[in-house]
XYZ file of C-alpha atoms in Angstrom:
306
model
C -21.055 173.832 59.114
C -18.533 176.266 60.557
C -18.679 176.741 64.308
C -19.260 180.324 65.382
C -16.545 181.754 67.604
C -18.997 182.345 70.438
C -19.731 178.609 70.536
C -16.099 177.595 70.943
C -14.716 176.996 74.424
C -11.205 178.451 74.192
C -9.955 176.124 76.946
C -10.814 173.205 74.680
C -8.451 174.575 72.037
C -5.556 174.051 74.455
C -6.672 170.421 74.815
C -6.853 170.072 71.025
C -3.355 171.546 70.710
C -1.910 168.862 73.021
C -3.943 166.091 71.336
C -2.545 167.154 67.957
C 0.991 166.982 69.327
C 0.551 163.666 71.151
C -2.074 161.936 68.942
C -2.786 159.809 72.005
C -5.482 160.500 74.616
C -3.544 158.887 77.474
C -0.362 160.869 76.792
C -2.360 164.073 76.340
C -4.108 163.495 79.680
C -0.743 163.109 81.427
C 0.550 166.382 79.969
C -2.629 168.226 80.889
C -2.827 166.737 84.412
C -6.314 165.437 83.601
C -7.930 162.028 83.887
C -8.191 160.154 80.579
C -12.050 160.125 80.645
C -11.988 163.910 81.094
C -9.845 164.355 77.955
C -12.140 161.985 76.044
C -15.153 164.100 77.047
C -13.375 167.275 75.963
C -12.522 165.684 72.604
C -16.186 164.795 72.171
C -17.142 168.432 72.821
C -14.545 169.608 70.306
C -15.983 167.292 67.677
C -19.440 168.701 68.310
C -18.346 172.339 68.287
C -16.113 172.017 65.214
C -18.435 169.612 63.379
C -15.575 167.270 62.504
C -14.213 163.947 63.809
C -10.749 165.592 64.169
C -9.086 162.213 64.783
C -9.788 158.746 63.396
C -8.623 155.432 64.805
C -6.186 153.423 62.684
C -4.049 150.343 63.393
C -1.189 152.805 63.941
C -3.184 154.883 66.440
C -5.043 158.206 66.253
C -4.633 160.109 62.994
C -5.808 163.700 62.397
C -8.436 164.414 59.771
C -7.860 166.874 56.923
C -9.773 169.524 58.898
C -7.680 168.822 62.002
C -4.466 169.252 59.999
C -5.777 172.588 58.745
C -6.406 173.717 62.319
C -2.999 172.403 63.419
C -1.236 174.772 61.014
C -2.473 177.894 62.803
C -3.483 176.709 66.286
C -0.058 176.990 68.025
C 0.380 180.598 66.874
C -3.214 181.392 67.827
C -2.803 180.014 71.360
C 0.528 181.799 71.788
C -1.045 185.073 70.653
C -4.009 184.653 73.004
C -1.750 183.866 75.960
C 0.464 186.860 75.201
C -2.546 189.163 74.761
C -4.370 188.032 77.892
C -1.373 187.677 80.191
C -1.026 190.557 82.694
C 2.076 192.666 82.281
C 3.350 191.605 85.703
C 2.701 187.899 85.443
C 3.078 185.930 88.648
C 6.076 183.609 88.405
C 5.081 180.425 90.216
C 8.280 178.681 89.168
C 10.449 180.972 91.287
C 8.011 181.217 94.205
C 9.249 179.568 97.415
C 7.262 178.518 100.471
C 5.277 175.738 102.091
C 1.658 174.666 101.693
C -0.089 172.591 104.326
C -3.407 171.201 103.059
C -6.200 169.682 105.151
C -8.680 167.712 103.070
C -11.845 165.697 103.485
C -10.636 162.044 103.241
C -13.073 161.116 100.455
C -11.678 163.914 98.314
C -8.185 163.170 99.558
C -7.959 159.758 97.907
C -7.069 161.238 94.513
C -6.329 164.964 94.648
C -3.289 165.464 96.958
C -0.752 163.466 94.960
C -1.956 165.101 91.723
C -1.580 168.529 93.338
C 1.911 167.625 94.548
C 2.989 166.518 91.056
C 1.577 169.732 89.599
C 3.483 171.860 92.134
C 6.672 169.860 91.588
C 6.501 170.776 87.908
C 5.204 174.350 88.018
C 6.324 175.587 91.465
C 9.314 173.381 92.371
C 10.429 175.587 95.274
C 7.134 175.067 97.119
C 7.046 172.205 99.625
C 3.763 170.419 100.318
C 2.196 168.440 103.150
C -1.291 166.984 103.427
C -3.482 166.141 106.425
C -6.950 164.730 106.995
C -9.587 167.378 107.817
C -10.517 167.072 111.504
C -12.232 169.008 114.298
C -9.186 171.285 114.674
C -8.819 172.222 111.008
C -10.900 175.408 111.047
C -9.056 176.653 114.125
C -5.726 175.909 112.440
C -6.851 177.728 109.288
C -7.855 180.768 111.359
C -4.458 180.730 113.091
C -2.708 180.199 109.734
C -1.140 176.933 110.904
C -2.704 175.351 107.802
C -2.737 177.292 104.551
C -5.507 175.480 102.646
C -8.516 173.304 103.383
C -10.742 171.377 100.964
C -14.120 170.135 102.124
C -17.837 170.440 101.569
C -19.688 173.432 103.013
C -19.110 173.367 106.779
C -19.981 176.048 109.375
C -16.981 178.373 109.650
C -17.642 180.662 112.608
C -14.436 182.670 112.134
C -14.232 185.897 110.130
C -10.568 185.117 109.469
C -11.484 182.291 107.065
C -12.899 182.631 103.575
C -13.919 179.957 101.095
C -14.029 179.707 97.305
C -15.931 177.383 94.999
C -13.984 174.476 93.485
C -16.620 172.137 92.064
C -20.086 170.638 92.460
C -20.180 167.052 93.733
C -23.175 164.992 92.591
C -21.932 161.863 94.413
C -22.136 158.232 93.311
C -22.660 154.706 94.637
C -20.164 151.855 94.715
C -21.225 148.220 95.065
C -19.470 144.883 94.787
C -19.550 143.127 91.420
C -22.295 140.659 92.349
C -24.654 143.124 94.060
C -28.312 142.792 92.895
C -28.407 146.547 92.222
C -26.532 145.899 88.969
C -29.544 143.940 87.660
C -31.916 146.878 88.021
C -32.420 149.173 85.024
C -33.662 152.010 87.236
C -32.851 152.404 90.942
C -35.496 154.235 92.985
C -35.216 155.584 96.525
C -37.679 152.867 97.566
C -35.171 150.233 96.478
C -32.345 152.008 98.313
C -34.450 151.966 101.487
C -34.217 148.151 101.363
C -30.423 148.210 101.025
C -27.674 148.389 103.612
C -25.004 151.077 103.645
C -21.337 151.394 104.591
C -20.604 155.042 105.370
C -17.411 157.089 105.406
C -17.588 159.370 108.450
C -16.216 162.834 107.711
C -15.326 165.279 110.470
C -17.675 168.266 110.778
C -19.841 167.096 107.895
C -21.787 163.870 108.420
C -21.062 162.903 112.016
C -24.726 163.294 113.033
C -26.614 162.590 109.808
C -25.278 161.549 106.426
C -26.430 162.514 102.946
C -28.055 159.161 102.152
C -29.764 159.006 105.537
C -31.129 162.518 105.061
C -32.514 161.798 101.584
C -34.266 158.600 102.654
C -35.634 159.871 105.977
C -36.996 163.036 104.317
C -39.029 160.761 102.050
C -40.343 158.741 104.989
C -38.251 155.731 103.981
C -36.120 153.311 105.969
C -32.363 153.822 106.267
C -30.171 150.863 107.217
C -26.560 151.683 108.063
C -24.466 148.629 108.957
C -20.954 150.085 109.029
C -19.345 153.489 109.580
C -15.666 154.428 109.703
C -13.319 157.378 109.329
C -10.906 155.005 107.570
C -12.043 155.038 103.942
C -10.239 151.830 102.961
C -12.252 149.952 105.607
C -15.526 151.282 104.198
C -14.499 150.222 100.692
C -13.448 146.773 101.948
C -16.806 146.229 103.665
C -18.652 147.241 100.493
C -16.467 144.908 98.424
C -17.077 141.883 100.657
C -20.745 142.395 101.587
C -23.897 143.755 99.972
C -23.510 147.110 101.717
C -23.565 150.063 99.307
C -20.875 152.735 99.572
C -22.139 156.294 98.822
C -19.152 158.458 97.984
C -17.820 161.497 96.164
C -17.636 161.620 92.375
C -13.943 162.372 92.866
C -13.269 159.203 94.876
C -11.785 156.473 92.685
C -11.488 152.919 94.018
C -8.436 151.189 92.565
C -7.923 148.397 95.089
C -11.222 146.744 96.021
C -12.783 145.999 92.599
C -15.902 147.973 93.420
C -18.275 148.786 90.559
C -19.847 152.215 90.167
C -23.631 152.309 89.753
C -24.323 154.492 86.717
C -25.774 157.946 87.425
C -28.272 157.356 84.629
C -29.857 154.547 86.685
C -29.892 156.358 90.032
C -32.375 158.859 91.442
C -31.158 162.438 91.649
C -28.865 162.873 94.654
C -28.510 166.191 96.458
C -25.360 167.836 95.118
C -22.902 169.633 97.403
C -20.318 172.312 96.763
C -16.654 171.418 97.186
C -14.957 174.474 98.657
C -11.412 175.722 99.118
C -10.832 177.278 102.564
C -7.993 179.674 103.410
C -7.070 182.601 105.644
C -8.630 185.890 104.565
C -5.234 187.595 104.375
C -4.496 185.500 101.269
C -7.572 186.711 99.392
C -5.488 188.783 96.942
C -2.206 186.893 97.213
C -0.981 186.232 93.615
C 0.314 182.757 94.503
C -2.963 181.651 96.087
C -5.006 183.161 93.253
C -2.856 181.147 90.841
C -3.180 178.069 93.030
C -6.983 178.315 93.266
C -7.303 178.612 89.487
C -5.188 175.516 88.945
C -6.797 173.428 91.697
C -10.156 174.069 89.986
C -8.700 172.602 86.788
C -7.166 169.624 88.619
C -10.495 168.839 90.311
C -12.274 169.157 86.960
C -9.851 166.615 85.541
C -10.804 164.063 88.209
C -14.548 164.169 87.421
């Protein structure tokens, strides 16, 4: 069955174009600045929308199907035509733009995103220098004074008319536990079970200093909340979770690569309250071509981490 044009996500065609060239999900992910699972999900969507496997696994690697080869003949010209048609006459040239970006970021979100953003800028805006700092109690004041150009955090009270924020993503959060934690034996995890567990919490400036997300969800349901460890140093929280039975609630974008923590599947967890991840900046940059370009690409980089 042919897929109708209105059912095709045009952004996915760019992913397909790179997959056809690379015929390797890992290499395609590197070119697209996406995580490998994100590219795999996009390939799955393409298969559904185009009603074809597109690639089959062979001992020599991924090989395109007959239908995929048909698409490959016209796809590069189609993408080039779309880009030419949709590109504004006065396209912003990030490659020649020069300047400095100072980013303050929530430390949970800062475990993965800053180095990916730096690599992206090094490739697409090589004359832009980049520094990154942990979001703290002075960040909003520094944003208002333009000492810091960008901030990334959850929704925090601003108070200054000089600062605006834009949506980046929706964080549905997740739980990490050590490999031997009893939670891995449960098919379904209810809030009642979580009320019997202990928690190691990452303290984030101006967000959960008084009451955290997990505490709020349990207390609102009249359930017990048992916090045994709290730290602003994320690696310490992860280490405690890895060496005890304390659970580590964290962002979907946080990836533990050093403590052998195991993620508890979303399908087994109760529904957590989601939170917006926002990009903060000075209002004077609202229509700045560079920052409009940057916002668009940070959205894509964050999407690639999920």
